[in-house]
Amino acid sequence: MPEGDTVWLTARRLGVALAGQRLTHADLRVPQHATADLAGRTVTEVLARGKHLLIRIEPDLTLHTHLGMDGSWRLFPAGTAFPGPREPVRVVLATDRAVAVGRSLARVDLVPTDREDTLVGHLGPDLLGPDWDQAEAVRRLAEQPDRTIGEALLDQRNLAGIGNLYRAEVLFLRGVPPTAPVSAAGDLTRMVRLARQLLWVNREHPEQATTGDLRRGRGHWVYGRAGEPCRRCRTRIRRGELGPPGQERVTFWCPHCQPDPAGSRPG
């Protein structure tokens, strides 16, 4: 799933292409908004809120999208032929400058701008947002001391932008197993600060490296490396699932570098 840095970079690229431009064509290929007529309106700005993307359109509309697991936005030169109906395209926005195509988007909503909070108001502090509040993020995490830290970090109501990749990498770098309760996860302020640092350094490029090495196959400590040797201790990286029934998410950890005193492991 695209994480906060990917959505931030997507918003910036769309903003450069669309902001200040009049829409010559707009096609929302979702039943509830299929008849919306946005042609002739001007895009005022594009911004990210955690993993959510907000495209504001004059005078008072916001096109909200969420990439989900497989979604993406791509830009093409103006005049590029629009994708056909058989392709998994949910949004097409065209201007005299570019054509923006949203594929396999998990959510597409069109709401009055003053109702954006109905879609993103539940989110915690945005790790890459201008209103980032570290103390508030720590406070929210600490509110459920018995919850596993692995689940708490993925809860976008606590802090917005972390996904599976950064969850696994942050916990490895802090030496904390994903099953540890929040109360036993150590210094939450340092953990939250590290999470923001990792997203911040990766926000300018599509590669998501936490090791400092952008070469293929060298960018992660544990994420996606089940069965491979830990880069620090050579112990085999493990893979499991964590979360309530029906909402389990995959996680990765090193049993030596992230010891679990309780002996519990993700299923």
Backbone as JSON, one array per atom type, in Angstrom:
{
  "sequence": "MPEGDTVWLTARRLGVALAGQRLTHADLRVPQHATADLAGRTVTEVLARGKHLLIRIEPDLTLHTHLGMDGSWRLFPAGTAFPGPREPVRVVLATDRAVAVGRSLARVDLVPTDREDTLVGHLGPDLLGPDWDQAEAVRRLAEQPDRTIGEALLDQRNLAGIGNLYRAEVLFLRGVPPTAPVSAAGDLTRMVRLARQLLWVNREHPEQATTGDLRRGRGHWVYGRAGEPCRRCRTRIRRGELGPPGQERVTFWCPHCQPDPAGSRPG",
  "N": [[0.85, -1.2, 0.0], [0.59, 2.21, -0.88], [2.38, 4.65, 0.99], [2.6, 7.44, 3.33], [4.67, 9.12, 2.33], [4.75, 8.52, -0.38], [2.21, 9.39, -1.19], [2.44, 12.1, -0.59], [4.43, 12.88, -2.45], [3.05, 12.3, -4.8], [0.96, 14.16, -4.61], [2.41, 16.54, -4.8], [3.45, 16.39, -7.42], [1.1, 16.27, -8.95], [0.07, 18.73, -8.22], [1.9, 20.55, -9.35], [1.34, 20.1, -12.03], [-1.43, 20.58, -12.3], [-2.49, 22.65, -10.64], [-3.94, 25.86, -10.69], [-4.8, 25.57, -13.24], [-7.3, 25.32, -15.8], [-9.86, 22.95, -16.04], [-10.29, 21.02, -18.87], [-11.49, 18.7, -19.38], [-13.17, 16.29, -17.45], [-13.57, 13.27, -15.93], [-15.24, 11.24, -13.88], [-15.22, 8.1, -12.97], [-17.06, 6.63, -11.32], [-20.02, 5.38, -9.89], [-21.54, 7.15, -8.17], [-20.68, 9.68, -8.8], [-20.63, 9.99, -11.49], [-21.97, 11.69, -13.2], [-21.07, 14.19, -12.62], [-20.13, 17.47, -13.48], [-17.3, 18.92, -14.16], [-15.8, 20.27, -15.97], [-14.31, 23.24, -17.17], [-13.92, 24.38, -14.72], [-11.46, 25.56, -12.36], [-8.54, 24.1, -11.05], [-7.46, 24.61, -7.83], [-5.61, 23.82, -5.82], [-3.51, 21.05, -4.8], [-3.2, 18.64, -2.35], [-1.76, 16.54, 0.21], [-3.04, 14.45, 2.78], [-2.01, 12.61, 5.2], [-2.47, 9.42, 4.04], [-4.27, 10.21, 2.19], [-5.53, 11.98, -0.66], [-6.19, 15.23, -1.71], [-7.84, 17.15, -4.02], [-8.47, 20.31, -4.72], [-11.03, 22.27, -6.09], [-12.23, 25.07, -7.83], [-15.5, 26.6, -7.33], [-15.76, 25.65, -4.73], [-15.3, 22.9, -4.26], [-14.04, 19.63, -3.47], [-12.09, 17.04, -4.65], [-11.63, 13.96, -3.49], [-9.36, 11.35, -3.07], [-8.22, 8.01, -2.43], [-5.46, 5.92, -2.47], [-5.41, 3.26, -1.72], [-4.54, -0.21, -1.88], [-3.44, -0.68, -4.42], [-3.64, 1.58, -5.99], [-2.92, 4.44, -8.14], [-1.68, 7.58, -9.41], [-1.12, 8.96, -12.57], [0.69, 11.04, -14.82], [0.26, 12.5, -18.04], [1.21, 13.87, -21.27], [-0.55, 16.78, -22.48], [-3.35, 16.23, -24.58], [-3.06, 13.52, -24.85], [-4.6, 10.42, -25.56], [-7.6, 9.5, -23.92], [-7.94, 6.9, -21.46], [-9.64, 3.83, -22.2], [-12.93, 2.43, -21.39], [-12.59, -0.15, -20.42], [-10.32, -0.28, -18.97], [-8.79, -0.09, -15.66], [-9.49, 2.53, -14.7], [-10.4, 5.27, -12.73], [-10.58, 7.99, -12.48], [-10.23, 10.76, -14.65], [-8.56, 13.66, -15.4], [-8.18, 16.49, -17.29], [-6.21, 19.13, -18.68], [-5.04, 22.05, -20.45], [-2.41, 21.61, -20.19], [-1.75, 19.05, -19.2], [-2.66, 15.55, -18.76], [-4.18, 13.89, -16.2], [-4.37, 10.77, -14.69], [-6.13, 8.62, -12.69], [-5.74, 5.49, -11.46], [-7.16, 2.39, -10.44], [-8.06, 3.33, -7.97], [-8.87, 3.3, -4.53], [-10.82, 4.79, -3.28], [-13.08, 7.33, -4.27], [-14.28, 10.48, -3.92], [-16.45, 13.26, -4.1], [-16.86, 16.26, -2.68], [-18.23, 19.16, -0.98], [-15.8, 21.63, -0.22], [-15.79, 22.58, 2.4], [-16.61, 20.38, 3.76], [-14.62, 18.54, 3.97], [-13.62, 17.47, 6.32], [-15.31, 15.38, 6.96], [-14.23, 13.29, 5.68], [-11.48, 13.18, 6.21], [-11.15, 14.1, 8.74], [-10.88, 12.44, 10.92], [-8.29, 11.67, 11.12], [-5.06, 11.36, 12.67], [-2.23, 13.47, 13.68], [-0.43, 14.55, 10.83], [2.37, 13.09, 9.52], [3.91, 14.29, 7.53], [2.76, 16.7, 7.25], [2.05, 20.28, 7.33], [1.09, 20.98, 9.78], [2.13, 19.26, 11.63], [2.25, 17.56, 14.71], [4.06, 16.46, 17.11], [3.89, 15.87, 19.88], [1.14, 15.47, 20.22], [0.72, 13.21, 18.64], [2.19, 11.3, 20.08], [0.73, 11.35, 22.45], [-1.72, 10.27, 21.6], [-0.96, 7.67, 20.83], [-0.21, 6.65, 23.32], [-2.58, 6.45, 24.66], [-3.78, 3.96, 24.55], [-2.46, 1.76, 26.22], [-2.25, -1.03, 26.38], [-2.51, -2.05, 23.89], [-0.99, -3.6, 21.01], [2.12, -2.34, 19.84], [2.61, -2.53, 17.17], [0.05, -2.57, 15.96], [-0.91, -0.11, 16.86], [0.74, 1.79, 15.61], [-0.05, 1.58, 12.98], [-2.58, 2.6, 13.01], [-4.34, 5.1, 11.71], [-5.62, 7.08, 13.05], [-4.04, 7.73, 15.13], [-1.5, 8.66, 14.2], [-0.86, 9.96, 11.02], [0.05, 8.46, 7.99], [1.91, 6.38, 8.21], [2.54, 3.14, 7.0], [2.61, -0.43, 6.35], [5.32, -0.86, 5.59], [6.9, 1.23, 6.77], [6.16, 0.86, 9.4], [7.29, -1.68, 10.05], [10.01, -1.12, 9.63], [10.6, 1.04, 11.37], [10.13, -0.13, 13.88], [12.07, -2.14, 13.86], [14.45, -0.58, 13.83], [14.22, 0.63, 16.27], [14.44, -1.51, 17.91], [12.25, -2.96, 18.85], [9.76, -5.4, 19.25], [6.96, -6.16, 17.11], [4.76, -7.1, 18.52], [4.9, -6.12, 21.07], [3.36, -4.5, 23.85], [2.09, -1.13, 23.81], [2.8, 0.16, 26.15], [5.19, -1.03, 26.79], [6.93, -0.39, 24.83], [9.03, 1.33, 24.86], [10.64, 4.53, 24.4], [8.32, 6.55, 23.22], [8.31, 9.05, 22.04], [10.81, 9.24, 20.75], [10.43, 7.17, 18.94], [8.31, 8.09, 17.34], [9.48, 10.39, 16.31], [11.54, 9.26, 14.79], [10.01, 7.89, 12.87], [8.9, 10.04, 11.45], [11.25, 11.19, 10.43], [12.13, 9.19, 8.65], [10.08, 9.09, 6.71], [10.3, 11.71, 5.84], [12.87, 11.96, 4.63], [12.5, 10.35, 2.46], [10.58, 11.48, 0.88], [10.99, 12.9, -1.48], [11.52, 11.23, -3.61], [10.59, 8.26, -5.46], [11.59, 5.84, -4.48], [11.77, 3.96, -1.47], [13.78, 3.99, 0.94], [15.23, 2.81, 3.89], [17.62, 2.12, 4.89], [19.48, 3.78, 3.93], [20.55, 3.14, 1.53], [19.91, 3.21, -1.78], [20.01, 1.33, -3.74], [18.71, -1.41, -5.67], [17.04, -3.87, -3.8], [18.46, -3.34, -1.51], [17.41, -1.53, 0.22], [15.87, -1.89, 2.56], [15.59, -2.9, 6.02], [14.13, -5.02, 7.28], [11.6, -5.27, 6.09], [9.72, -7.08, 3.75], [11.64, -9.07, 3.59], [11.5, -11.7, 4.49], [12.87, -14.71, 5.7], [15.38, -14.11, 4.81], [18.78, -13.21, 5.78], [19.29, -11.17, 8.66], [20.47, -7.87, 8.34], [22.1, -6.94, 10.29], [22.62, -8.94, 12.34], [22.49, -11.42, 11.14], [20.55, -13.3, 11.7], [17.63, -15.11, 10.68], [15.11, -13.31, 9.05], [11.76, -12.92, 10.1], [8.31, -13.48, 9.24], [4.95, -12.49, 9.77], [1.49, -12.16, 10.76], [-0.5, -9.5, 12.02], [-3.03, -8.15, 14.03], [-6.6, -7.6, 14.53], [-9.07, -10.26, 13.98], [-9.81, -10.72, 10.59], [-8.75, -8.29, 9.92], [-6.07, -8.51, 9.7], [-2.65, -7.67, 9.19], [0.34, -7.99, 7.34], [3.58, -8.42, 8.8], [7.06, -7.85, 9.54], [10.05, -8.95, 11.18], [13.08, -9.1, 13.15], [14.0, -11.7, 15.15], [16.15, -11.68, 16.88], [17.26, -9.06, 17.04], [15.01, -7.72, 17.79], [13.9, -8.6, 20.4], [11.38, -10.43, 22.12], [10.22, -10.34, 25.19], [7.98, -11.58, 26.28], [7.54, -13.71, 24.72], [5.65, -13.89, 22.75], [4.43, -13.97, 19.4], [3.68, -12.57, 16.16], [0.9, -14.0, 14.41]],
  "CA": [[0.0, 0.0, 0.0], [1.35, 3.46, -0.86], [2.41, 5.25, 2.31], [2.47, 8.88, 3.34], [5.65, 9.8, 1.48], [4.32, 8.33, -1.77], [1.06, 10.27, -1.44], [2.98, 13.47, -0.58], [5.09, 13.12, -3.73], [1.99, 12.32, -5.81], [0.28, 15.45, -4.5], [3.27, 17.61, -5.32], [3.53, 16.3, -8.88], [-0.19, 16.67, -9.49], [-0.07, 20.16, -8.0], [2.69, 21.25, -10.36], [0.7, 19.95, -13.34], [-2.84, 20.96, -12.36], [-2.88, 23.84, -9.87], [-4.05, 27.07, -11.49], [-5.21, 25.22, -14.6], [-8.73, 25.08, -16.03], [-10.14, 21.6, -16.52], [-10.94, 20.92, -20.17], [-12.22, 17.43, -19.36], [-13.13, 15.61, -16.16], [-14.37, 12.04, -16.0], [-15.2, 10.48, -12.63], [-15.82, 6.82, -13.35], [-17.67, 5.97, -10.17], [-21.46, 5.62, -10.07], [-22.14, 8.26, -7.43], [-20.24, 10.98, -9.32], [-20.42, 9.85, -12.93], [-22.58, 12.8, -13.95], [-20.5, 15.46, -12.17], [-19.59, 18.28, -14.58], [-16.23, 19.77, -13.63], [-15.13, 20.97, -17.07], [-14.39, 24.69, -17.08], [-13.51, 24.81, -13.39], [-10.01, 25.64, -12.17], [-7.95, 23.43, -9.89], [-6.78, 25.61, -7.02], [-4.44, 23.23, -5.17], [-3.52, 19.61, -4.54], [-2.43, 18.39, -1.14], [-1.87, 15.22, 0.84], [-3.36, 14.39, 4.22], [-1.7, 11.22, 5.45], [-2.53, 8.62, 2.81], [-5.38, 10.72, 1.4], [-5.19, 13.03, -1.62], [-7.27, 16.21, -1.85], [-7.71, 18.07, -5.16], [-9.47, 21.36, -4.52], [-11.49, 22.81, -7.38], [-13.07, 26.24, -7.58], [-15.26, 27.54, -6.23], [-15.9, 25.1, -3.38], [-15.36, 21.44, -4.33], [-12.82, 18.85, -3.25], [-12.05, 15.66, -5.14], [-10.85, 13.18, -2.54], [-9.06, 9.98, -3.5], [-7.33, 7.2, -1.59], [-4.84, 4.97, -3.39], [-5.62, 1.88, -1.31], [-3.41, -1.12, -2.03], [-2.85, -0.73, -5.76], [-3.96, 2.76, -6.77], [-1.84, 5.34, -8.55], [-1.97, 8.7, -10.32], [-0.05, 9.16, -13.57], [0.55, 12.24, -15.65], [0.6, 12.35, -19.45], [1.16, 15.16, -21.97], [-1.86, 17.22, -22.97], [-3.72, 15.64, -25.86], [-2.99, 12.06, -24.79], [-5.92, 9.8, -25.63], [-8.11, 9.06, -22.62], [-8.06, 5.44, -21.36], [-10.96, 3.29, -22.5], [-13.74, 2.0, -20.24], [-12.19, -1.46, -19.92], [-9.16, -0.13, -18.1], [-9.19, 0.19, -14.27], [-9.32, 3.97, -14.46], [-11.55, 5.81, -12.01], [-10.63, 9.44, -12.66], [-9.41, 11.4, -15.68], [-8.61, 15.11, -15.36], [-7.36, 17.03, -18.38], [-6.07, 20.57, -18.86], [-4.22, 22.36, -21.63], [-1.02, 21.29, -19.87], [-1.51, 17.64, -18.89], [-3.77, 14.64, -18.47], [-3.93, 13.13, -14.97], [-5.18, 9.55, -14.71], [-6.13, 7.87, -11.44], [-6.03, 4.08, -11.73], [-7.37, 1.44, -9.33], [-8.2, 4.08, -6.73], [-9.76, 2.62, -3.59], [-11.94, 5.68, -2.97], [-13.23, 8.58, -5.02], [-15.38, 11.25, -3.35], [-16.54, 14.67, -4.48], [-17.61, 16.89, -1.59], [-17.92, 20.58, -0.76], [-14.53, 21.76, 0.48], [-16.0, 22.75, 3.84], [-16.97, 19.08, 4.34], [-13.47, 17.63, 3.91], [-13.42, 16.79, 7.59], [-16.08, 14.15, 7.01], [-13.41, 12.26, 5.04], [-10.13, 13.1, 6.77], [-11.12, 14.7, 10.06], [-10.56, 11.45, 11.95], [-6.87, 11.34, 11.08], [-4.17, 11.98, 13.63], [-1.25, 14.38, 13.09], [0.16, 14.09, 9.57], [3.82, 13.06, 9.64], [4.52, 15.19, 6.55], [1.9, 17.86, 7.12], [2.55, 21.53, 7.91], [0.6, 21.08, 11.14], [2.61, 18.1, 12.38], [2.28, 17.78, 16.16], [4.68, 15.26, 17.67], [3.36, 15.59, 21.21], [-0.21, 14.94, 20.08], [0.84, 11.84, 18.14], [2.61, 10.47, 21.21], [-0.41, 11.26, 23.38], [-2.71, 9.35, 21.06], [-0.43, 6.32, 20.93], [-0.16, 6.23, 24.72], [-3.93, 6.32, 25.2], [-4.13, 2.54, 24.62], [-1.17, 1.16, 26.6], [-2.25, -2.49, 26.25], [-2.56, -2.41, 22.47], [0.35, -3.84, 20.47], [2.68, -1.16, 19.19], [2.47, -2.74, 15.72], [-1.29, -2.13, 15.57], [-1.08, 1.31, 17.17], [1.43, 2.61, 14.62], [-0.8, 1.56, 11.71], [-3.86, 3.26, 13.21], [-4.19, 6.46, 11.18], [-6.18, 8.02, 14.03], [-2.95, 8.12, 16.03], [-0.65, 9.49, 13.36], [-1.25, 9.66, 9.64], [1.09, 8.33, 6.98], [2.67, 5.14, 8.34], [1.96, 1.89, 6.53], [3.33, -1.64, 6.73], [6.76, -0.75, 5.39], [7.55, 2.05, 7.8], [5.9, 0.23, 10.69], [8.3, -2.71, 10.25], [11.36, -0.56, 9.68], [10.74, 1.83, 12.58], [10.23, -1.04, 15.01], [13.4, -2.77, 13.82], [15.47, 0.39, 14.21], [14.07, 0.91, 17.7], [14.66, -2.74, 18.64], [10.99, -3.29, 19.52], [8.97, -6.37, 18.48], [5.64, -5.6, 16.78], [3.75, -7.55, 19.47], [5.06, -5.48, 22.38], [2.33, -3.5, 24.14], [2.55, 0.25, 23.74], [3.4, 0.51, 27.43], [6.53, -1.62, 26.88], [7.59, -0.12, 23.55], [10.13, 2.27, 25.02], [10.44, 5.96, 24.26], [7.42, 6.79, 22.09], [8.71, 10.29, 21.37], [11.89, 8.91, 19.82], [9.88, 6.33, 17.88], [7.54, 8.95, 16.44], [10.43, 11.26, 15.63], [12.2, 8.44, 13.77], [9.06, 7.65, 11.78], [8.82, 11.25, 10.62], [12.52, 11.35, 9.72], [12.2, 8.25, 7.54], [9.18, 9.56, 5.65], [10.77, 13.0, 5.34], [14.01, 11.81, 3.73], [12.09, 9.61, 1.26], [9.44, 12.12, 0.24], [11.34, 13.52, -2.76], [11.78, 10.24, -4.65], [9.68, 7.13, -5.31], [12.2, 4.75, -3.72], [11.58, 4.09, -0.03], [14.94, 3.35, 1.56], [15.44, 3.12, 5.31], [19.0, 1.77, 5.21], [20.37, 4.77, 3.34], [21.06, 2.58, 0.27], [18.81, 3.19, -2.74], [20.17, 0.26, -4.72], [17.66, -2.41, -5.66], [17.22, -4.96, -2.86], [19.31, -2.94, -0.39], [16.81, -0.38, 0.89], [15.09, -2.17, 3.78], [16.19, -3.74, 7.04], [13.37, -6.26, 7.46], [10.37, -5.32, 5.3], [9.8, -7.86, 2.52], [12.86, -9.88, 3.58], [11.28, -12.94, 5.24], [13.77, -15.81, 5.37], [16.72, -13.6, 4.5], [19.52, -12.9, 7.0], [19.27, -9.79, 9.16], [21.65, -7.13, 7.91], [22.92, -6.67, 11.47], [23.05, -10.1, 13.12], [22.41, -12.59, 10.25], [19.41, -14.15, 12.03], [16.63, -15.1, 9.63], [13.97, -12.42, 9.24], [10.49, -13.65, 10.16], [7.12, -12.82, 8.69], [3.72, -12.93, 10.41], [0.35, -11.26, 10.63], [-0.84, -8.86, 13.28], [-4.27, -7.39, 13.95], [-7.81, -8.35, 14.88], [-9.55, -11.16, 12.93], [-10.36, -10.05, 9.41], [-8.01, -7.07, 9.65], [-4.66, -8.8, 9.89], [-1.7, -7.09, 8.25], [1.63, -8.67, 7.39], [4.66, -7.67, 9.43], [8.37, -8.5, 9.47], [10.89, -8.58, 12.32], [14.24, -9.94, 13.45], [13.79, -12.18, 16.52], [17.31, -11.38, 17.72], [17.38, -7.62, 17.23], [13.75, -7.24, 18.37], [13.49, -9.69, 21.29], [10.06, -10.32, 22.75], [10.34, -11.02, 26.49], [6.78, -12.37, 26.58], [7.55, -14.89, 23.89], [4.54, -13.89, 21.78], [4.82, -13.66, 18.02], [2.55, -12.43, 15.25], [0.46, -15.3, 13.91]],
  "C": [[0.88, 1.25, 0.0], [1.25, 4.13, 0.51], [2.5, 6.77, 2.19], [3.44, 9.62, 2.45], [5.28, 9.69, 0.0], [3.16, 9.26, -2.11], [1.51, 11.73, -1.45], [3.61, 13.8, -1.92], [4.07, 13.16, -4.87], [1.27, 13.66, -5.81], [1.12, 16.57, -5.07], [3.32, 17.59, -6.84], [2.21, 16.7, -9.54], [-0.39, 18.18, -9.33], [0.69, 20.97, -9.02], [1.98, 21.23, -11.71], [-0.68, 20.6, -13.41], [-3.19, 22.28, -11.69], [-2.84, 25.09, -10.74], [-4.53, 26.83, -12.9], [-6.71, 24.95, -14.66], [-8.9, 23.67, -16.59], [-10.86, 21.66, -17.86], [-11.78, 19.65, -20.27], [-12.08, 16.84, -17.97], [-14.09, 14.44, -16.21], [-14.18, 11.28, -14.7], [-15.95, 9.18, -12.86], [-16.23, 6.01, -12.13], [-19.15, 6.32, -10.2], [-21.98, 6.87, -9.4], [-21.74, 9.63, -7.98], [-20.07, 10.99, -10.84], [-20.98, 11.02, -13.73], [-22.03, 14.16, -13.52], [-19.84, 16.19, -13.33], [-18.57, 19.26, -14.01], [-15.5, 20.54, -14.72], [-15.37, 22.48, -16.95], [-14.0, 25.23, -15.72], [-11.98, 24.77, -13.27], [-9.59, 24.88, -10.92], [-7.17, 24.46, -9.1], [-5.54, 25.05, -6.32], [-4.64, 21.73, -5.01], [-2.67, 19.37, -3.3], [-2.7, 17.0, -0.6], [-2.25, 15.41, 2.29], [-3.18, 12.94, 4.62], [-1.64, 10.45, 4.15], [-3.65, 9.07, 1.88], [-4.92, 11.87, 0.5], [-6.4, 13.93, -1.82], [-6.95, 17.15, -3.01], [-8.83, 19.09, -5.03], [-9.73, 22.08, -5.83], [-12.43, 23.97, -7.1], [-14.52, 25.96, -7.96], [-15.2, 26.86, -4.87], [-16.02, 23.58, -3.37], [-14.0, 20.82, -4.03], [-13.01, 17.45, -3.8], [-11.08, 14.89, -4.24], [-10.61, 11.79, -3.1], [-8.12, 9.33, -2.49], [-6.78, 6.1, -2.49], [-5.11, 3.52, -3.0], [-4.37, 1.05, -1.51], [-2.69, -0.94, -3.37], [-3.05, 0.54, -6.59], [-2.74, 3.61, -7.12], [-2.42, 6.48, -9.37], [-0.8, 8.82, -11.28], [-0.38, 10.38, -14.4], [1.02, 11.95, -17.07], [0.55, 13.72, -20.12], [-0.26, 15.49, -22.41], [-2.12, 16.64, -24.35], [-3.61, 14.13, -25.9], [-4.4, 11.48, -24.79], [-6.34, 9.29, -24.27], [-8.23, 7.54, -22.6], [-9.51, 5.0, -21.61], [-11.66, 2.76, -21.26], [-13.33, 0.65, -19.68], [-10.98, -1.4, -18.99], [-9.61, 0.25, -16.69], [-8.97, 1.65, -13.88], [-10.58, 4.5, -13.79], [-11.67, 7.32, -12.14], [-9.72, 9.86, -13.8], [-9.63, 12.91, -15.57], [-7.67, 15.66, -16.42], [-7.37, 18.55, -18.37], [-5.3, 20.81, -20.14], [-2.76, 21.98, -21.42], [-0.78, 19.79, -19.73], [-2.81, 16.87, -18.76], [-3.37, 13.82, -17.25], [-4.9, 11.96, -14.91], [-5.02, 8.82, -13.38], [-6.6, 6.46, -11.69], [-6.2, 3.3, -10.44], [-7.47, 2.14, -7.99], [-9.21, 3.39, -5.81], [-10.98, 3.46, -3.27], [-11.89, 6.9, -3.86], [-14.46, 9.28, -4.46], [-15.31, 12.68, -3.87], [-17.44, 15.34, -3.46], [-17.34, 18.39, -1.59], [-16.64, 20.69, 0.09], [-14.73, 21.91, 1.99], [-16.48, 21.47, 4.52], [-15.82, 18.07, 4.24], [-13.28, 16.85, 5.21], [-14.24, 15.51, 7.72], [-15.29, 12.98, 6.44], [-12.05, 12.09, 5.71], [-10.04, 13.66, 8.19], [-10.75, 13.74, 11.18], [-9.07, 11.18, 12.07], [-6.1, 12.05, 12.19], [-3.2, 12.92, 12.95], [-0.56, 13.75, 11.88], [1.67, 14.2, 9.66], [4.52, 14.01, 8.67], [3.7, 16.47, 6.37], [2.5, 19.11, 7.76], [2.12, 21.71, 9.36], [1.03, 19.89, 12.0], [2.76, 18.44, 13.85], [2.79, 16.49, 16.82], [4.09, 14.89, 19.02], [1.96, 14.99, 21.15], [-0.18, 13.5, 19.56], [1.24, 10.89, 19.26], [1.47, 10.29, 22.2], [-1.43, 10.24, 22.89], [-2.23, 7.9, 21.13], [-0.53, 5.79, 22.36], [-1.54, 6.01, 25.33], [-4.38, 4.87, 25.34], [-2.87, 1.74, 24.95], [-1.1, -0.35, 26.4], [-2.3, -2.96, 24.8], [-1.14, -2.69, 21.97], [0.83, -2.6, 19.74], [2.57, -1.3, 17.66], [1.11, -2.28, 15.21], [-1.45, -0.63, 15.77], [-0.42, 2.2, 16.12], [0.69, 2.65, 13.29], [-2.14, 2.29, 11.82], [-3.72, 4.73, 12.82], [-4.83, 7.51, 12.09], [-5.12, 8.48, 15.02], [-1.97, 9.06, 15.34], [-0.81, 9.02, 11.93], [-0.03, 9.57, 8.73], [1.88, 7.04, 7.05], [1.87, 3.97, 7.78], [2.83, 0.73, 6.95], [4.85, -1.5, 6.66], [7.4, 0.03, 6.52], [7.29, 1.5, 9.2], [7.01, -0.79, 11.0], [9.69, -2.12, 10.44], [11.6, 0.26, 10.95], [10.93, 0.92, 13.79], [11.57, -1.77, 15.03], [14.46, -1.8, 14.33], [15.4, 0.77, 15.68], [14.25, -0.35, 18.56], [13.43, -3.23, 19.39], [10.21, -4.3, 18.68], [7.57, -5.81, 18.22], [4.56, -5.99, 17.78], [3.88, -6.93, 20.85], [3.9, -4.53, 22.63], [2.92, -2.1, 24.1], [3.29, 0.63, 25.03], [4.82, -0.01, 27.59], [7.36, -1.34, 25.64], [8.71, 0.91, 23.66], [9.71, 3.71, 24.81], [9.59, 6.25, 23.02], [7.79, 8.07, 21.34], [9.82, 10.02, 20.36], [11.39, 8.05, 18.67], [9.13, 7.18, 16.85], [8.46, 9.87, 15.65], [11.16, 10.51, 14.52], [11.28, 8.19, 12.59], [8.98, 8.87, 10.86], [10.12, 11.44, 9.82], [12.6, 10.44, 8.5], [11.3, 8.69, 6.39], [9.73, 10.84, 5.02], [11.91, 12.83, 4.34], [13.62, 11.08, 2.44], [11.04, 10.33, 0.44], [9.74, 12.66, -1.15], [11.55, 12.53, -3.89], [10.89, 9.02, -4.42], [10.27, 5.96, -4.53], [12.04, 5.02, -2.22], [12.68, 3.32, 0.68], [15.06, 3.78, 3.01], [16.86, 2.78, 5.76], [19.97, 2.85, 4.74], [20.92, 4.34, 2.0], [19.89, 2.45, -0.7], [18.95, 2.09, -3.79], [19.1, -0.81, -4.55], [18.0, -3.55, -4.68], [18.04, -4.6, -1.63], [18.64, -1.92, 0.53], [16.16, -0.63, 2.22], [15.85, -3.08, 4.73], [15.45, -5.08, 7.15], [12.18, -6.37, 6.51], [10.6, -6.1, 4.0], [10.97, -8.81, 2.46], [12.7, -11.17, 4.39], [12.21, -14.05, 4.75], [15.18, -15.38, 5.04], [17.45, -13.25, 5.8], [19.41, -11.42, 7.37], [20.57, -9.1, 8.75], [22.58, -6.81, 9.08], [23.5, -7.94, 12.08], [23.03, -11.41, 12.35], [21.33, -13.59, 10.65], [18.36, -14.04, 10.92], [15.47, -14.17, 9.98], [12.68, -13.24, 9.2], [9.35, -12.78, 9.63], [5.9, -13.37, 9.42], [2.62, -11.93, 10.15], [-0.05, -10.75, 12.0], [-2.11, -8.05, 13.08], [-5.46, -8.24, 14.32], [-8.27, -9.22, 13.72], [-10.22, -10.38, 11.78], [-9.63, -8.78, 9.04], [-6.51, -7.28, 9.81], [-3.81, -8.14, 8.79], [-0.36, -7.78, 8.43], [2.65, -7.78, 8.09], [5.94, -8.51, 9.39], [9.2, -8.06, 10.67], [12.07, -9.54, 12.43], [14.11, -10.4, 14.89], [14.98, -11.93, 17.45], [17.42, -9.9, 18.03], [16.13, -7.01, 17.86], [13.2, -8.32, 19.31], [12.16, -9.39, 21.97], [10.11, -11.07, 24.08], [9.16, -11.93, 26.79], [6.71, -13.64, 25.75], [6.43, -14.93, 22.87], [5.03, -13.44, 20.42], [3.56, -13.39, 17.2], [2.19, -13.79, 14.65], [0.91, -15.61, 12.52]]
}
